Structures are given as structure tokens and as C-alpha cells.
PDB file of C-alpha atoms in Angstrom:
ATOM      1  CA  UNK A   1       1.650   6.679  25.523  1.00  0.00           C
ATOM      2  CA  UNK A   2       4.357   9.268  25.107  1.00  0.00           C
ATOM      3  CA  UNK A   3       3.405  12.912  25.416  1.00  0.00           C
ATOM      4  CA  UNK A   4       5.250  13.956  22.265  1.00  0.00           C
ATOM      5  CA  UNK A   5       2.654  16.675  21.763  1.00  0.00           C
ATOM      6  CA  UNK A   6       2.900  19.317  19.096  1.00  0.00           C
ATOM      7  CA  UNK A   7       6.188  20.068  17.419  1.00  0.00           C
ATOM      8  CA  UNK A   8       7.934  23.289  18.344  1.00  0.00           C
ATOM      9  CA  UNK A   9       8.231  25.494  15.253  1.00  0.00           C
ATOM     10  CA  UNK A  10      11.264  27.444  16.369  1.00  0.00           C
ATOM     11  CA  UNK A  11      14.740  27.623  14.913  1.00  0.00           C
ATOM     12  CA  UNK A  12      16.973  24.867  16.171  1.00  0.00           C
ATOM     13  CA  UNK A  13      20.310  25.212  17.879  1.00  0.00           C
ATOM     14  CA  UNK A  14      23.542  25.758  15.986  1.00  0.00           C
ATOM     15  CA  UNK A  15      24.876  22.548  14.455  1.00  0.00           C
ATOM     16  CA  UNK A  16      27.168  20.186  16.292  1.00  0.00           C
ATOM     17  CA  UNK A  17      30.334  19.049  14.554  1.00  0.00           C
ATOM     18  CA  UNK A  18      28.515  15.904  13.398  1.00  0.00           C
ATOM     19  CA  UNK A  19      25.587  17.973  12.087  1.00  0.00           C
ATOM     20  CA  UNK A  20      27.960  20.195  10.144  1.00  0.00           C
ATOM     21  CA  UNK A  21      29.808  17.285   8.530  1.00  0.00           C
ATOM     22  CA  UNK A  22      26.558  15.606   7.469  1.00  0.00           C
ATOM     23  CA  UNK A  23      25.066  18.881   6.229  1.00  0.00           C
ATOM     24  CA  UNK A  24      28.065  19.697   4.052  1.00  0.00           C
ATOM     25  CA  UNK A  25      28.465  16.189   2.651  1.00  0.00           C
ATOM     26  CA  UNK A  26      24.760  15.981   1.786  1.00  0.00           C
ATOM     27  CA  UNK A  27      24.680  19.313  -0.065  1.00  0.00           C
ATOM     28  CA  UNK A  28      28.137  19.647  -1.644  1.00  0.00           C
ATOM     29  CA  UNK A  29      28.007  18.990  -5.389  1.00  0.00           C
ATOM     30  CA  UNK A  30      30.884  16.510  -5.268  1.00  0.00           C
ATOM     31  CA  UNK A  31      29.253  14.660  -2.327  1.00  0.00           C
ATOM     32  CA  UNK A  32      32.711  14.352  -0.757  1.00  0.00           C
ATOM     33  CA  UNK A  33      35.124  16.681   1.035  1.00  0.00           C
ATOM     34  CA  UNK A  34      38.612  16.542   2.492  1.00  0.00           C
ATOM     35  CA  UNK A  35      39.196  16.624   6.228  1.00  0.00           C
ATOM     36  CA  UNK A  36      40.973  19.951   5.726  1.00  0.00           C
ATOM     37  CA  UNK A  37      37.857  21.451   4.111  1.00  0.00           C
ATOM     38  CA  UNK A  38      35.622  20.075   6.865  1.00  0.00           C
ATOM     39  CA  UNK A  39      37.881  21.508   9.572  1.00  0.00           C
ATOM     40  CA  UNK A  40      37.916  24.876   7.821  1.00  0.00           C
ATOM     41  CA  UNK A  41      34.113  24.807   7.680  1.00  0.00           C
ATOM     42  CA  UNK A  42      34.064  23.941  11.369  1.00  0.00           C
ATOM     43  CA  UNK A  43      36.210  26.939  12.253  1.00  0.00           C
ATOM     44  CA  UNK A  44      33.761  29.200  10.392  1.00  0.00           C
ATOM     45  CA  UNK A  45      31.030  27.798  12.662  1.00  0.00           C
ATOM     46  CA  UNK A  46      33.095  28.180  15.861  1.00  0.00           C
ATOM     47  CA  UNK A  47      33.959  24.479  16.023  1.00  0.00           C
ATOM     48  CA  UNK A  48      37.533  23.438  16.765  1.00  0.00           C
ATOM     49  CA  UNK A  49      39.324  21.227  14.208  1.00  0.00           C
ATOM     50  CA  UNK A  50      39.779  18.564  16.890  1.00  0.00           C
ATOM     51  CA  UNK A  51      36.011  18.440  17.439  1.00  0.00           C
ATOM     52  CA  UNK A  52      35.438  18.040  13.709  1.00  0.00           C
ATOM     53  CA  UNK A  53      38.009  15.231  13.488  1.00  0.00           C
ATOM     54  CA  UNK A  54      36.395  13.416  16.426  1.00  0.00           C
ATOM     55  CA  UNK A  55      32.976  13.803  14.789  1.00  0.00           C
ATOM     56  CA  UNK A  56      34.285  12.461  11.475  1.00  0.00           C
ATOM     57  CA  UNK A  57      35.776   9.393  13.176  1.00  0.00           C
ATOM     58  CA  UNK A  58      32.543   8.774  15.095  1.00  0.00           C
ATOM     59  CA  UNK A  59      30.412   9.069  11.953  1.00  0.00           C
ATOM     60  CA  UNK A  60      32.810   6.740  10.146  1.00  0.00           C
ATOM     61  CA  UNK A  61      32.536   4.123  12.927  1.00  0.00           C
ATOM     62  CA  UNK A  62      28.742   4.341  12.886  1.00  0.00           C
ATOM     63  CA  UNK A  63      28.614   3.882   9.125  1.00  0.00           C
ATOM     64  CA  UNK A  64      27.069   7.280   8.400  1.00  0.00           C
ATOM     65  CA  UNK A  65      29.984   8.369   6.208  1.00  0.00           C
ATOM     66  CA  UNK A  66      32.643   6.559   4.191  1.00  0.00           C
ATOM     67  CA  UNK A  67      36.239   7.312   3.259  1.00  0.00           C
ATOM     68  CA  UNK A  68      36.766   6.650  -0.475  1.00  0.00           C
ATOM     69  CA  UNK A  69      40.374   7.866  -0.222  1.00  0.00           C
ATOM     70  CA  UNK A  70      42.792   8.873   2.496  1.00  0.00           C
ATOM     71  CA  UNK A  71      41.603  12.099   4.119  1.00  0.00           C
ATOM     72  CA  UNK A  72      38.465  12.232   1.922  1.00  0.00           C
ATOM     73  CA  UNK A  73      34.972  11.641   3.288  1.00  0.00           C
ATOM     74  CA  UNK A  74      31.582  11.057   1.676  1.00  0.00           C
ATOM     75  CA  UNK A  75      28.043  10.474   2.891  1.00  0.00           C
ATOM     76  CA  UNK A  76      26.857   6.867   3.170  1.00  0.00           C
ATOM     77  CA  UNK A  77      23.198   6.854   2.034  1.00  0.00           C
ATOM     78  CA  UNK A  78      22.644   3.392   3.549  1.00  0.00           C
ATOM     79  CA  UNK A  79      23.738   4.663   6.958  1.00  0.00           C
ATOM     80  CA  UNK A  80      21.362   7.631   7.108  1.00  0.00           C
ATOM     81  CA  UNK A  81      17.633   6.995   7.434  1.00  0.00           C
ATOM     82  CA  UNK A  82      16.925  10.700   6.951  1.00  0.00           C
ATOM     83  CA  UNK A  83      18.993  11.201   3.810  1.00  0.00           C
ATOM     84  CA  UNK A  84      15.993  10.844   1.483  1.00  0.00           C
ATOM     85  CA  UNK A  85      14.107  13.527   3.415  1.00  0.00           C
ATOM     86  CA  UNK A  86      17.110  15.855   3.354  1.00  0.00           C
ATOM     87  CA  UNK A  87      17.688  15.384  -0.368  1.00  0.00           C
ATOM     88  CA  UNK A  88      13.999  15.545  -1.314  1.00  0.00           C
ATOM     89  CA  UNK A  89      12.837  18.618   0.614  1.00  0.00           C
ATOM     90  CA  UNK A  90      12.541  20.535  -2.674  1.00  0.00           C
ATOM     91  CA  UNK A  91       9.971  17.987  -3.855  1.00  0.00           C
ATOM     92  CA  UNK A  92       8.132  17.837  -0.542  1.00  0.00           C
ATOM     93  CA  UNK A  93       4.755  18.888  -1.936  1.00  0.00           C
ATOM     94  CA  UNK A  94       4.917  16.263  -4.689  1.00  0.00           C
ATOM     95  CA  UNK A  95       4.601  13.591  -1.994  1.00  0.00           C
ATOM     96  CA  UNK A  96       0.961  14.533  -1.300  1.00  0.00           C
ATOM     97  CA  UNK A  97      -2.225  13.516  -3.110  1.00  0.00           C
ATOM     98  CA  UNK A  98      -5.866  14.579  -2.813  1.00  0.00           C
ATOM     99  CA  UNK A  99      -7.447  13.681   0.537  1.00  0.00           C
ATOM    100  CA  UNK A 100     -10.691  11.702   0.690  1.00  0.00           C
ATOM    101  CA  UNK A 101     -11.143  12.131   4.442  1.00  0.00           C
ATOM    102  CA  UNK A 102      -9.465   8.868   5.482  1.00  0.00           C
ATOM    103  CA  UNK A 103      -6.641   8.482   8.003  1.00  0.00           C
ATOM    104  CA  UNK A 104      -3.534   6.384   8.579  1.00  0.00           C
ATOM    105  CA  UNK A 105      -3.255   5.027  12.102  1.00  0.00           C
ATOM    106  CA  UNK A 106      -0.430   3.613  14.215  1.00  0.00           C
ATOM    107  CA  UNK A 107      -0.944   1.609  17.415  1.00  0.00           C
ATOM    108  CA  UNK A 108       2.197   1.314  19.547  1.00  0.00           C
ATOM    109  CA  UNK A 109       0.903   0.056  22.910  1.00  0.00           C
ATOM    110  CA  UNK A 110       3.062  -3.076  22.571  1.00  0.00           C
ATOM    111  CA  UNK A 111       6.263  -1.118  21.951  1.00  0.00           C
ATOM    112  CA  UNK A 112       8.624  -1.296  24.977  1.00  0.00           C
ATOM    113  CA  UNK A 113       9.527   2.115  26.369  1.00  0.00           C
ATOM    114  CA  UNK A 114      12.553   0.928  28.353  1.00  0.00           C
ATOM    115  CA  UNK A 115      14.792   0.840  25.242  1.00  0.00           C
ATOM    116  CA  UNK A 116      15.340   4.584  25.157  1.00  0.00           C
ATOM    117  CA  UNK A 117      17.316   4.867  21.912  1.00  0.00           C
ATOM    118  CA  UNK A 118      14.856   2.702  19.976  1.00  0.00           C
ATOM    119  CA  UNK A 119      11.924   4.591  21.499  1.00  0.00           C
ATOM    120  CA  UNK A 120      13.373   7.934  20.442  1.00  0.00           C
ATOM    121  CA  UNK A 121      13.795   6.635  16.878  1.00  0.00           C
ATOM    122  CA  UNK A 122      10.202   5.403  16.972  1.00  0.00           C
ATOM    123  CA  UNK A 123       8.887   8.782  18.119  1.00  0.00           C
ATOM    124  CA  UNK A 124      11.012  10.601  15.575  1.00  0.00           C
ATOM    125  CA  UNK A 125       9.617   8.459  12.757  1.00  0.00           C
ATOM    126  CA  UNK A 126       6.053   9.322  13.788  1.00  0.00           C
ATOM    127  CA  UNK A 127       6.877  13.020  14.092  1.00  0.00           C
ATOM    128  CA  UNK A 128       8.625  13.164  10.720  1.00  0.00           C
ATOM    129  CA  UNK A 129       5.557  11.754   9.000  1.00  0.00           C
ATOM    130  CA  UNK A 130       3.206  14.135  10.758  1.00  0.00           C
ATOM    131  CA  UNK A 131       1.451  11.730  13.128  1.00  0.00           C
ATOM    132  CA  UNK A 132      -0.311  13.042  16.227  1.00  0.00           C
ATOM    133  CA  UNK A 133      -1.766  11.227  19.226  1.00  0.00           C
ATOM    134  CA  UNK A 134      -5.540  10.905  19.575  1.00  0.00           C
ATOM    135  CA  UNK A 135      -5.899  11.873  23.254  1.00  0.00           C
ATOM    136  CA  UNK A 136      -4.864   8.883  25.432  1.00  0.00           C
ATOM    137  CA  UNK A 137      -6.247   6.249  23.083  1.00  0.00           C
ATOM    138  CA  UNK A 138      -2.878   4.717  22.185  1.00  0.00           C
ATOM    139  CA  UNK A 139      -3.594   5.654  18.579  1.00  0.00           C
ATOM    140  CA  UNK A 140      -1.530   7.973  16.374  1.00  0.00           C
ATOM    141  CA  UNK A 141      -3.157   9.441  13.272  1.00  0.00           C
ATOM    142  CA  UNK A 142      -2.400  11.491  10.183  1.00  0.00           C
ATOM    143  CA  UNK A 143      -4.451  12.203   7.051  1.00  0.00           C
ATOM    144  CA  UNK A 144      -4.182   9.485   4.397  1.00  0.00           C
ATOM    145  CA  UNK A 145      -2.981  11.875   1.695  1.00  0.00           C
ATOM    146  CA  UNK A 146       0.573  10.695   1.015  1.00  0.00           C
ATOM    147  CA  UNK A 147       1.590   8.977  -2.228  1.00  0.00           C
ATOM    148  CA  UNK A 148       1.233   5.205  -1.962  1.00  0.00           C
ATOM    149  CA  UNK A 149      -1.182   5.300   0.945  1.00  0.00           C
ATOM    150  CA  UNK A 150      -0.953   3.019   3.967  1.00  0.00           C
ATOM    151  CA  UNK A 151       1.431   0.449   2.467  1.00  0.00           C
ATOM    152  CA  UNK A 152       4.024   3.029   1.422  1.00  0.00           C
ATOM    153  CA  UNK A 153       3.780   4.959   4.688  1.00  0.00           C
ATOM    154  CA  UNK A 154       4.198   1.706   6.636  1.00  0.00           C
ATOM    155  CA  UNK A 155       7.477   0.919   4.867  1.00  0.00           C
ATOM    156  CA  UNK A 156       8.601   4.531   5.133  1.00  0.00           C
ATOM    157  CA  UNK A 157       8.011   4.549   8.887  1.00  0.00           C
ATOM    158  CA  UNK A 158      10.001   1.325   9.262  1.00  0.00           C
ATOM    159  CA  UNK A 159      12.898   2.891   7.341  1.00  0.00           C
ATOM    160  CA  UNK A 160      12.802   5.881   9.673  1.00  0.00           C
ATOM    161  CA  UNK A 161      12.880   3.733  12.812  1.00  0.00           C
ATOM    162  CA  UNK A 162       9.310   2.759  13.699  1.00  0.00           C
ATOM    163  CA  UNK A 163       9.380   0.011  16.326  1.00  0.00           C
ATOM    164  CA  UNK A 164       8.663  -3.495  14.936  1.00  0.00           C
ATOM    165  CA  UNK A 165       5.853  -4.016  17.463  1.00  0.00           C
ATOM    166  CA  UNK A 166       3.880  -1.027  16.133  1.00  0.00           C
ATOM    167  CA  UNK A 167       0.994  -1.627  13.735  1.00  0.00           C
ATOM    168  CA  UNK A 168       0.120   0.647  10.789  1.00  0.00           C
ATOM    169  CA  UNK A 169      -3.313   0.551   9.157  1.00  0.00           C
ATOM    170  CA  UNK A 170      -6.037   2.587   7.467  1.00  0.00           C
ATOM    171  CA  UNK A 171      -8.682   4.310   9.589  1.00  0.00           C
ATOM    172  CA  UNK A 172     -12.103   5.569   8.509  1.00  0.00           C
ATOM    173  CA  UNK A 173     -15.406   6.678  10.027  1.00  0.00           C
ATOM    174  CA  UNK A 174     -14.003   8.456  13.082  1.00  0.00           C
ATOM    175  CA  UNK A 175     -16.656   9.778  15.425  1.00  0.00           C
ATOM    176  CA  UNK A 176     -17.357  13.482  15.223  1.00  0.00           C
ATOM    177  CA  UNK A 177     -15.691  13.972  18.608  1.00  0.00           C
ATOM    178  CA  UNK A 178     -12.536  12.090  17.618  1.00  0.00           C
ATOM    179  CA  UNK A 179     -12.390  13.914  14.284  1.00  0.00           C
ATOM    180  CA  UNK A 180     -12.522  17.240  16.101  1.00  0.00           C
ATOM    181  CA  UNK A 181      -9.892  16.121  18.619  1.00  0.00           C
ATOM    182  CA  UNK A 182      -7.360  14.929  16.062  1.00  0.00           C
ATOM    183  CA  UNK A 183      -7.769  17.914  13.758  1.00  0.00           C
ATOM    184  CA  UNK A 184      -6.829  20.170  16.671  1.00  0.00           C
ATOM    185  CA  UNK A 185      -3.475  18.432  17.200  1.00  0.00           C
ATOM    186  CA  UNK A 186      -1.733  20.276  14.352  1.00  0.00           C
ATOM    187  CA  UNK A 187      -1.044  23.889  15.246  1.00  0.00           C
ATOM    188  CA  UNK A 188      -1.414  25.197  11.714  1.00  0.00           C
ATOM    189  CA  UNK A 189      -1.412  28.810  12.842  1.00  0.00           C
ATOM    190  CA  UNK A 190       2.000  28.315  14.478  1.00  0.00           C
ATOM    191  CA  UNK A 191       3.318  26.557  11.383  1.00  0.00           C
ATOM    192  CA  UNK A 192       2.164  29.358   9.099  1.00  0.00           C
ATOM    193  CA  UNK A 193       3.645  32.010  11.402  1.00  0.00           C
ATOM    194  CA  UNK A 194       6.963  30.151  11.542  1.00  0.00           C
ATOM    195  CA  UNK A 195       7.124  29.845   7.754  1.00  0.00           C
ATOM    196  CA  UNK A 196       6.372  33.521   7.272  1.00  0.00           C
ATOM    197  CA  UNK A 197       8.896  34.560   9.936  1.00  0.00           C
ATOM    198  CA  UNK A 198      11.760  32.530   8.523  1.00  0.00           C
ATOM    199  CA  UNK A 199      10.767  33.621   5.018  1.00  0.00           C
ATOM    200  CA  UNK A 200      11.265  37.214   6.096  1.00  0.00           C
ATOM    201  CA  UNK A 201      14.650  36.324   7.573  1.00  0.00           C
ATOM    202  CA  UNK A 202      15.654  34.732   4.276  1.00  0.00           C
ATOM    203  CA  UNK A 203      14.761  37.948   2.443  1.00  0.00           C
ATOM    204  CA  UNK A 204      16.780  40.046   4.890  1.00  0.00           C
ATOM    205  CA  UNK A 205      19.741  37.676   4.744  1.00  0.00           C
ATOM    206  CA  UNK A 206      19.822  37.614   0.939  1.00  0.00           C
ATOM    207  CA  UNK A 207      20.300  41.371   0.936  1.00  0.00           C
ATOM    208  CA  UNK A 208      23.121  41.274   3.494  1.00  0.00           C
ATOM    209  CA  UNK A 209      25.129  38.237   2.324  1.00  0.00           C
ATOM    210  CA  UNK A 210      27.148  40.179  -0.247  1.00  0.00           C
ATOM    211  CA  UNK A 211      28.155  42.766   2.362  1.00  0.00           C
ATOM    212  CA  UNK A 212      29.595  40.259   4.850  1.00  0.00           C
ATOM    213  CA  UNK A 213      33.079  38.728   5.010  1.00  0.00           C
ATOM    214  CA  UNK A 214      33.057  35.426   3.131  1.00  0.00           C
ATOM    215  CA  UNK A 215      33.445  33.230   6.231  1.00  0.00           C
ATOM    216  CA  UNK A 216      30.595  34.962   8.041  1.00  0.00           C
ATOM    217  CA  UNK A 217      28.359  34.900   4.968  1.00  0.00           C
ATOM    218  CA  UNK A 218      28.971  31.162   4.552  1.00  0.00           C
ATOM    219  CA  UNK A 219      28.256  30.516   8.233  1.00  0.00           C
ATOM    220  CA  UNK A 220      25.100  32.640   8.319  1.00  0.00           C
ATOM    221  CA  UNK A 221      23.729  31.074   5.147  1.00  0.00           C
ATOM    222  CA  UNK A 222      24.321  27.584   6.538  1.00  0.00           C
ATOM    223  CA  UNK A 223      22.595  28.271   9.857  1.00  0.00           C
ATOM    224  CA  UNK A 224      19.584  29.991   8.333  1.00  0.00           C
ATOM    225  CA  UNK A 225      19.303  27.551   5.450  1.00  0.00           C
ATOM    226  CA  UNK A 226      19.377  24.488   7.717  1.00  0.00           C
ATOM    227  CA  UNK A 227      16.733  26.036  10.008  1.00  0.00           C
ATOM    228  CA  UNK A 228      14.439  26.663   7.030  1.00  0.00           C
ATOM    229  CA  UNK A 229      15.017  23.197   5.562  1.00  0.00           C
ATOM    230  CA  UNK A 230      14.335  21.659   8.968  1.00  0.00           C
ATOM    231  CA  UNK A 231      10.920  23.321   8.998  1.00  0.00           C
ATOM    232  CA  UNK A 232      10.174  21.970   5.527  1.00  0.00           C
ATOM    233  CA  UNK A 233      11.313  18.439   6.393  1.00  0.00           C
ATOM    234  CA  UNK A 234       9.097  18.431   9.498  1.00  0.00           C
ATOM    235  CA  UNK A 235       6.062  19.828   7.673  1.00  0.00           C
ATOM    236  CA  UNK A 236       3.268  17.227   8.062  1.00  0.00           C
ATOM    237  CA  UNK A 237       1.905  17.793   4.535  1.00  0.00           C
ATOM    238  CA  UNK A 238      -1.626  18.399   5.732  1.00  0.00           C
ATOM    239  CA  UNK A 239      -4.383  18.552   3.124  1.00  0.00           C
ATOM    240  CA  UNK A 240      -6.044  21.832   2.222  1.00  0.00           C
ATOM    241  CA  UNK A 241      -9.013  20.965   4.443  1.00  0.00           C
ATOM    242  CA  UNK A 242      -6.748  21.038   7.515  1.00  0.00           C
ATOM    243  CA  UNK A 243      -4.238  23.716   6.522  1.00  0.00           C
ATOM    244  CA  UNK A 244      -5.088  26.213   3.833  1.00  0.00           C
ATOM    245  CA  UNK A 245      -2.908  28.870   2.278  1.00  0.00           C
ATOM    246  CA  UNK A 246       0.374  28.644   0.409  1.00  0.00           C
ATOM    247  CA  UNK A 247       2.889  29.468   3.174  1.00  0.00           C
ATOM    248  CA  UNK A 248       4.758  26.193   2.739  1.00  0.00           C
ATOM    249  CA  UNK A 249       4.894  26.526  -1.045  1.00  0.00           C
ATOM    250  CA  UNK A 250       6.243  30.069  -0.830  1.00  0.00           C
ATOM    251  CA  UNK A 251       8.859  29.015   1.733  1.00  0.00           C
ATOM    252  CA  UNK A 252      10.090  26.147  -0.449  1.00  0.00           C
ATOM    253  CA  UNK A 253      10.494  28.548  -3.376  1.00  0.00           C
ATOM    254  CA  UNK A 254      12.402  30.993  -1.168  1.00  0.00           C
ATOM    255  CA  UNK A 255      14.702  28.346   0.256  1.00  0.00           C
ATOM    256  CA  UNK A 256      15.392  26.946  -3.218  1.00  0.00           C
ATOM    257  CA  UNK A 257      16.718  30.337  -4.344  1.00  0.00           C
ATOM    258  CA  UNK A 258      18.553  30.939  -1.069  1.00  0.00           C
ATOM    259  CA  UNK A 259      20.331  27.589  -1.211  1.00  0.00           C
ATOM    260  CA  UNK A 260      21.748  28.419  -4.637  1.00  0.00           C
ATOM    261  CA  UNK A 261      23.420  31.436  -3.028  1.00  0.00           C
ATOM    262  CA  UNK A 262      24.495  29.465   0.025  1.00  0.00           C
ATOM    263  CA  UNK A 263      26.086  26.648  -1.996  1.00  0.00           C
ATOM    264  CA  UNK A 264      27.994  29.170  -4.094  1.00  0.00           C
ATOM    265  CA  UNK A 265      29.274  30.892  -0.945  1.00  0.00           C
ATOM    266  CA  UNK A 266      30.435  27.609   0.556  1.00  0.00           C
ATOM    267  CA  UNK A 267      32.126  26.556  -2.683  1.00  0.00           C
ATOM    268  CA  UNK A 268      34.088  29.820  -2.705  1.00  0.00           C
ATOM    269  CA  UNK A 269      34.895  29.567   0.988  1.00  0.00           C
ATOM    270  CA  UNK A 270      36.201  26.007   0.763  1.00  0.00           C
ATOM    271  CA  UNK A 271      38.167  26.729  -2.416  1.00  0.00           C
ATOM    272  CA  UNK A 272      39.818  29.751  -0.791  1.00  0.00           C
ATOM    273  CA  UNK A 273      41.161  27.438   1.879  1.00  0.00           C
TER     274      UNK A 273
END
């Protein structure tokens, strides 16, 4: 059993060249950009053009992006297991339904740990769908409150990289002790604090964006926006009984408005080039 533990609700590192390319291609209205525009965006984020070109070639080889024309690059939805999550963060809360107290479980004792890349994908899939380990039982659990229930979550986990040897099933009638143990695995206080903190940063940034040079404003909006969206994507969508309040809802509304500003800044910045 891996000790994946609780997610860390802190802002991630600045994007790599590959991160930047994927971010821009997934959010730009045209869904495609020239290599010149990508290199210019890289320079705004302190990335050398050579690093951006290397990243583009690597992403092209791995099938994560395509080249519809010479020097033009676009995202390849079939090559990105996370693209649906990235594109659907605005509708995150629509993926949840009322909770009747049941759980979705995953057993992965038969999954080989020696294949490190596959194991990391497996763990990431569980984390992205909000699963937590029940002590050392070999069982991962999350509330059964996602649209489509067990069958849909099973297919979703496979798409995200769940190991073929893992088993996904419905769970009910946990003992009182196990119920208490699993409920404690989501640090809802930390999640709420993180949402409120980054929400305050979004407010502060919105005020300052118009006062900054265009390149800096574009860079700052990208870094802060991607950190906020990352939090939303990793939100486990817990039911009200496990996580009350409206911190997530308020953050989504804030990020929606902020991203309108950020996209406009990037459009201006790339056009100026």
C-alpha cells in the first residue's frame, strides 16, 4: 500500500515549458498557436525559446499535441487523459449528486509496484477522483456521490490511468470505526483555508493587473490562475455531510471571472508579438 496520504493544498511550482505549452493550447480560443507565440509566452515566464522548442518536439513525439500546419501546434485531446478535467473545471460541481451514505472502493493489492511510471499514473488517478486509503487495509474509498455511480467512476479511473489489476466496486455498511477513520482522511479545514487564501490572492491580483506591464500581467495571471484551477481540479467533491460551506463554489466563481481577464491579457500579449 502506498502512503499517498493527504494532498498538499499549496500552490504548485512555476510551470515547466511543457506545462506552459499545454496550458496555453488548452485555454486559447483558437486551440492552436504558432511556435513564435509559444516562445514569446515562454520568455514572459522566464523560459528560453530553446526550452520551449524542445518541449514542443517532445509533446509532439508523445502524441500530446499535433501540428496541423508548419510551425502551428494544437492540443491532441486523445493524447491527454487530463484534458476533460482541465476543460470542465468550471462545471466541477455539476459532477456531484446527493449522497446516500454509500462508498466507492478500489482494491489494488494485485497491482505491481515495480513499474514506477504506471504506478504513478495509478496513484494520480485515485488522487484526482478523491480516493483515500482506509488505514493499511489495501482499500481506497471515496463517497459514492459522483454522477453515474460506480460504473462511471470505474471507466473514468481507467481513462486516468488506473492499473488494470485494480478492482472498483460499491461499498456499504462500513463499521463505525472504519467510517470514522475514512472520514478523517480528507483535511477539509486545510482545503477550505487554501480556497479562501487563493481567493484573496485573486482579489488582490485583479486590482493590480491593470497597473503592471503587459508581459508581467500576463505571466502573473497565468501562474495564479493555474494554481487556482489546480486546486479546483483536485477537489474531491465531498458531500455536504463531509465538507460543509461554500468555499469551493465561491472559488470557482472567482476563477471564472479572473480567467476572462487572464485570457484577454494573453490574447493582447500574443498579438503584440
